Short mmCIF file of C-alpha atoms in Angstrom, two decimals:
data_model
loop_
_atom_site.label_atom_id
_atom_site.label_comp_id
_atom_site.label_asym_id
_atom_site.label_seq_id
_atom_site.Cartn_x
_atom_site.Cartn_y
_atom_site.Cartn_z
CA SER I 294 10.23 9.24 -4.07
CA GLN I 295 7.70 11.14 -5.41
CA GLN I 296 4.71 10.41 -4.43
CA GLY I 297 1.79 9.86 -7.92
CA GLU I 298 -1.53 11.79 -8.15
CA GLU I 299 -4.31 10.92 -8.25
CA ASP I 300 -7.85 12.62 -8.93
CA PRO I 301 -10.23 13.01 -8.19
CA GLN I 302 -9.61 12.56 -4.45
CA ALA I 303 -12.98 11.64 -3.76
CA LEU I 304 -15.69 10.57 -5.86
CA SER I 305 -19.33 9.90 -5.01
CA ILE I 306 -21.70 8.07 -7.29
CA GLN I 307 -24.78 6.39 -7.32
CA GLU I 308 -25.08 2.27 -7.95
CA GLY I 309 -24.43 0.84 -11.23
CA GLU I 310 -22.97 4.35 -12.76
CA ASN I 311 -19.34 4.08 -14.30
CA ALA I 312 -16.05 5.69 -11.76
CA THR I 313 -13.39 6.86 -13.07
CA MET I 314 -10.06 7.60 -11.40
CA ASN I 315 -6.37 8.87 -12.91
CA CYS I 316 -3.24 8.47 -11.91
CA SER I 317 -0.32 10.53 -13.06
CA TYR I 318 3.53 10.17 -12.22
CA LYS I 319 6.82 11.76 -13.13
CA THR I 320 9.17 9.35 -14.05
CA SER I 321 9.14 6.56 -16.78
CA ILE I 322 8.14 3.21 -15.23
CA ASN I 323 8.03 -0.30 -15.35
CA ASN I 324 4.94 -1.51 -13.95
CA LEU I 325 1.79 0.13 -12.90
CA GLN I 326 -0.64 -1.17 -10.27
CA TRP I 327 -3.95 -0.37 -9.03
CA TYR I 328 -5.09 -1.69 -5.39
CA ARG I 329 -8.03 -1.26 -3.33
CA GLN I 330 -8.14 -0.38 0.28
CA ASN I 331 -11.46 -1.21 2.68
CA SER I 332 -11.28 1.51 5.67
CA GLY I 333 -9.33 0.59 8.09
CA ARG I 334 -7.82 -2.69 6.47
CA GLY I 335 -4.97 -3.54 4.23
CA LEU I 336 -4.67 -3.47 0.34
CA VAL I 337 -5.59 -5.82 -1.96
CA HIS I 338 -4.35 -6.06 -5.36
CA LEU I 339 -6.25 -5.47 -8.16
CA ILE I 340 -4.48 -5.03 -12.01
CA LEU I 341 -1.21 -4.88 -13.01
CA ILE I 342 -0.15 -3.13 -16.47
CA ARG I 343 3.07 -3.38 -17.76
CA SER I 344 4.75 -0.48 -19.18
CA ASN I 345 4.20 -1.62 -23.45
CA GLU I 346 0.83 -2.30 -21.97
CA ARG I 347 -2.32 0.25 -23.40
CA GLU I 348 -5.52 -1.45 -21.56
CA LYS I 349 -6.35 -4.08 -19.57
CA HIS I 350 -9.41 -5.52 -18.32
CA SER I 351 -10.53 -7.53 -15.33
CA GLY I 352 -14.38 -8.49 -14.89
CA ARG I 353 -15.98 -4.91 -14.17
CA LEU I 354 -12.10 -3.12 -14.38
CA ARG I 355 -10.58 -1.46 -16.93
CA VAL I 356 -6.89 0.03 -16.93
CA THR I 357 -5.48 1.55 -19.53
CA LEU I 358 -1.57 3.69 -19.43
CA ASP I 359 -0.54 6.54 -21.64
CA THR I 360 3.35 6.67 -20.88
CA SER I 361 3.53 9.70 -23.21
CA LYS I 362 1.18 11.42 -20.79
CA LYS I 363 2.69 9.43 -17.78
CA SER I 364 -0.94 8.95 -16.90
CA SER I 365 -3.47 5.85 -16.33
CA SER I 366 -7.09 5.83 -15.36
CA LEU I 367 -9.08 3.27 -13.80
CA LEU I 368 -12.68 2.49 -14.80
CA ILE I 369 -14.95 0.60 -13.06
CA THR I 370 -18.19 -0.35 -14.43
CA ALA I 371 -21.54 -0.89 -13.10
CA SER I 372 -20.68 0.43 -9.40
CA ARG I 373 -21.57 -1.50 -6.87
CA ALA I 374 -22.07 -0.49 -3.01
CA ALA I 375 -19.45 -3.04 -2.14
CA ASP I 376 -16.94 -1.07 -4.62
CA THR I 377 -17.24 1.83 -1.91
CA ALA I 378 -13.31 1.66 -1.00
CA SER I 379 -10.11 3.91 -1.61
CA TYR I 380 -8.26 2.81 -4.38
CA PHE I 381 -4.28 3.77 -4.86
CA CYS I 382 -2.01 3.38 -8.46
CA ALA I 383 1.11 2.48 -7.34
CA TYR I 384 4.13 2.02 -9.85
CA ASP I 385 7.70 1.05 -9.77
CA SER I 386 10.82 2.57 -11.68
CA GLY I 387 13.96 2.36 -12.86
CA GLY I 388 15.92 -1.20 -11.17
CA SER I 389 13.84 -0.78 -8.45
CA TYR I 390 10.34 -3.07 -7.81
CA ILE I 391 9.74 -1.17 -4.52
CA PRO I 392 6.41 0.75 -5.39
CA THR I 393 5.01 4.14 -5.27
CA PHE I 394 1.99 5.09 -4.26
CA GLY I 395 -0.26 7.49 -5.33
CA ARG I 396 -2.75 9.90 -3.19
CA GLY I 397 -5.61 7.51 -3.53
CA THR I 398 -8.92 8.36 -4.70
CA SER I 399 -11.70 7.71 -1.84
CA LEU I 400 -14.85 6.31 -3.63
CA ILE I 401 -18.62 5.98 -2.22
CA VAL I 402 -21.24 4.39 -4.16
CA HIS I 403 -24.50 5.26 -3.09
CA PRO I 404 -27.02 2.30 -2.74
CA GLY T 858 -2.99 -15.90 -3.49
CA ALA T 859 -0.22 -15.79 -1.10
CA VAL T 860 -1.44 -14.41 2.75
CA VAL T 861 0.31 -12.08 4.94
CA SER T 862 -0.88 -11.37 8.23
CA GLN T 863 -0.30 -9.24 10.88
CA HIS T 864 -0.36 -8.79 15.40
CA PRO T 865 -1.62 -7.15 16.61
CA SER T 866 -4.73 -5.88 14.70
CA ARG T 867 -5.46 -2.83 17.07
CA VAL T 868 -2.70 -1.52 19.84
CA ILE T 869 -3.31 1.03 22.55
CA CYS T 870 -0.52 1.86 24.81
CA LYS T 871 0.69 4.35 26.79
CA SER T 872 2.97 7.42 26.17
CA GLY T 873 6.85 5.96 26.73
CA THR T 874 6.00 2.05 26.37
CA SER T 875 7.63 0.13 22.70
CA VAL T 876 5.17 -1.70 21.18
CA LYS T 877 6.23 -4.76 18.93
CA ILE T 878 4.20 -5.86 15.75
CA GLU T 879 4.61 -8.81 13.73
CA CYS T 880 4.22 -9.49 10.08
CA ARG T 881 4.36 -12.88 8.80
CA SER T 882 3.63 -14.39 5.73
CA LEU T 883 1.85 -17.83 5.97
CA ASP T 884 1.90 -19.61 2.58
CA PHE T 885 5.44 -18.29 1.13
CA GLN T 886 8.65 -17.23 2.23
CA ALA T 887 9.38 -14.10 2.20
CA THR T 888 13.37 -12.53 2.19
CA THR T 889 11.76 -9.02 2.04
CA MET T 890 9.64 -7.22 3.38
CA PHE T 891 7.88 -3.59 3.26
CA TRP T 892 6.52 -1.53 6.52
CA TYR T 893 4.35 1.16 5.75
CA ARG T 894 3.08 4.18 7.67
CA GLN T 895 -0.63 5.37 7.01
CA PHE T 896 -2.19 8.38 8.07
CA PRO T 897 -5.77 8.96 8.30
CA LYS T 898 -7.14 9.43 4.38
CA GLN T 899 -3.62 9.42 3.24
CA SER T 900 -1.55 7.49 1.27
CA LEU T 901 1.06 4.56 1.91
CA MET T 902 4.33 5.63 3.00
CA LEU T 903 7.56 3.59 2.93
CA MET T 904 9.20 3.11 6.37
CA ALA T 905 11.61 0.71 5.68
CA THR T 906 12.80 -2.66 4.06
CA SER T 907 13.27 -5.43 5.79
CA ASN T 908 15.82 -8.04 5.23
CA GLU T 909 15.69 -11.34 6.44
CA GLY T 910 19.41 -11.38 8.06
CA SER T 911 20.83 -8.34 7.41
CA LYS T 912 19.84 -4.81 8.64
CA ALA T 913 16.80 -3.30 7.74
CA THR T 914 17.08 -0.64 4.60
CA TYR T 915 15.40 3.14 6.19
CA GLU T 916 13.74 5.48 4.03
CA GLN T 917 15.02 9.13 4.57
CA GLY T 918 13.51 10.75 7.95
CA VAL T 919 12.54 7.10 9.14
CA GLU T 920 14.62 6.75 12.65
CA LYS T 921 15.85 3.59 12.47
CA ASP T 922 16.71 3.68 16.48
CA LYS T 923 12.84 4.35 17.55
CA PHE T 924 11.39 1.77 14.75
CA LEU T 925 13.51 -1.16 14.68
CA ILE T 926 13.13 -3.43 12.85
CA ASN T 927 14.09 -7.79 12.76
CA HIS T 928 13.61 -9.81 10.06
CA ALA T 929 14.27 -12.90 12.20
CA SER T 930 13.00 -15.84 9.64
CA LEU T 931 11.79 -16.03 6.36
CA THR T 932 7.91 -16.08 6.85
CA LEU T 933 8.45 -13.18 9.84
CA SER T 934 9.67 -9.48 10.27
CA THR T 935 8.99 -7.22 13.31
CA LEU T 936 8.77 -3.33 13.93
CA THR T 937 9.16 -2.20 17.26
CA VAL T 938 8.19 1.30 18.13
CA THR T 939 10.55 2.13 20.98
CA SER T 940 9.19 5.37 23.40
CA ALA T 941 6.34 5.33 21.37
CA HIS T 942 4.26 9.21 21.21
CA PRO T 943 1.12 10.34 20.34
CA GLU T 944 2.34 10.99 17.05
CA ASP T 945 3.85 7.36 16.37
CA SER T 946 -0.28 7.18 16.28
CA SER T 947 -0.63 5.49 12.52
CA PHE T 948 -1.87 2.49 10.81
CA TYR T 949 0.80 0.35 10.05
CA ILE T 950 0.97 -1.78 7.20
CA CYS T 951 3.61 -4.40 6.17
CA SER T 952 3.96 -6.15 3.06
CA ALA T 953 5.66 -9.11 1.28
CA PRO T 954 6.64 -9.43 -2.91
CA SER T 955 5.31 -12.09 -4.75
CA GLY T 956 7.95 -14.38 -6.49
CA ASN T 957 8.34 -12.19 -9.48
CA GLN T 958 8.68 -9.20 -7.52
CA GLU T 959 5.94 -7.30 -9.38
CA THR T 960 3.13 -7.25 -7.03
CA GLN T 961 2.67 -6.85 -3.09
CA TYR T 962 0.61 -8.99 -1.04
CA PHE T 963 0.00 -6.23 1.83
CA GLY T 964 -0.64 -7.33 5.73
CA PRO T 965 -4.25 -6.44 7.17
CA GLY T 966 -2.78 -3.79 9.04
CA THR T 967 -2.03 -2.30 12.49
CA ARG T 968 -3.72 0.47 14.37
CA LEU T 969 -1.57 1.71 16.93
CA LEU T 970 -2.78 4.82 19.07
CA VAL T 971 -0.82 6.19 21.85
CA LEU T 972 -2.53 7.77 24.45
#
């Protein structure tokens, strides 16, 4: 399966700033999800957006989905040092619910 | 939320030895589990789908005789890296799908270092 693309690969910001990460894919999807991974740890599910949805919010997280552009974005508002982690998008398509992961964005939030 | 554990969290072994990694769903049953490999600063690559009571399904390019998977019960899947070599050093992560299969619950990962 083709891996999704994420940009930027790395993002360094100051605490309080917003962080935006983008994910692009090449197939039609059923769902797209965002996960977070702290260094050397497993993944934590953040938010799921379905193909018929355009925007979802969860706390300081805002996810958008543009199926015409085959892209999604994750916005973290008012970032904190504890948000430092890698963020991955993952999508499933067709009859498979097995997700394909993007390359990830490494976010560093400086206190 | 559901919890998936992995054991060990870290293992160092000599080249040529075999290493077994366990993945357990602690508070739910999982007829299917997934095994991923992640190299430093890279994404997760699906290695295989572990199926309870039947053979695992391996992704293209993954040697089934090298990465033995056994899904012996509804809460346990094991991955055995046989005759490990330094190039097998990686971070191995398992996951189990949620009840509606829309999301995955991930284990904390196992860091394997083959000397």
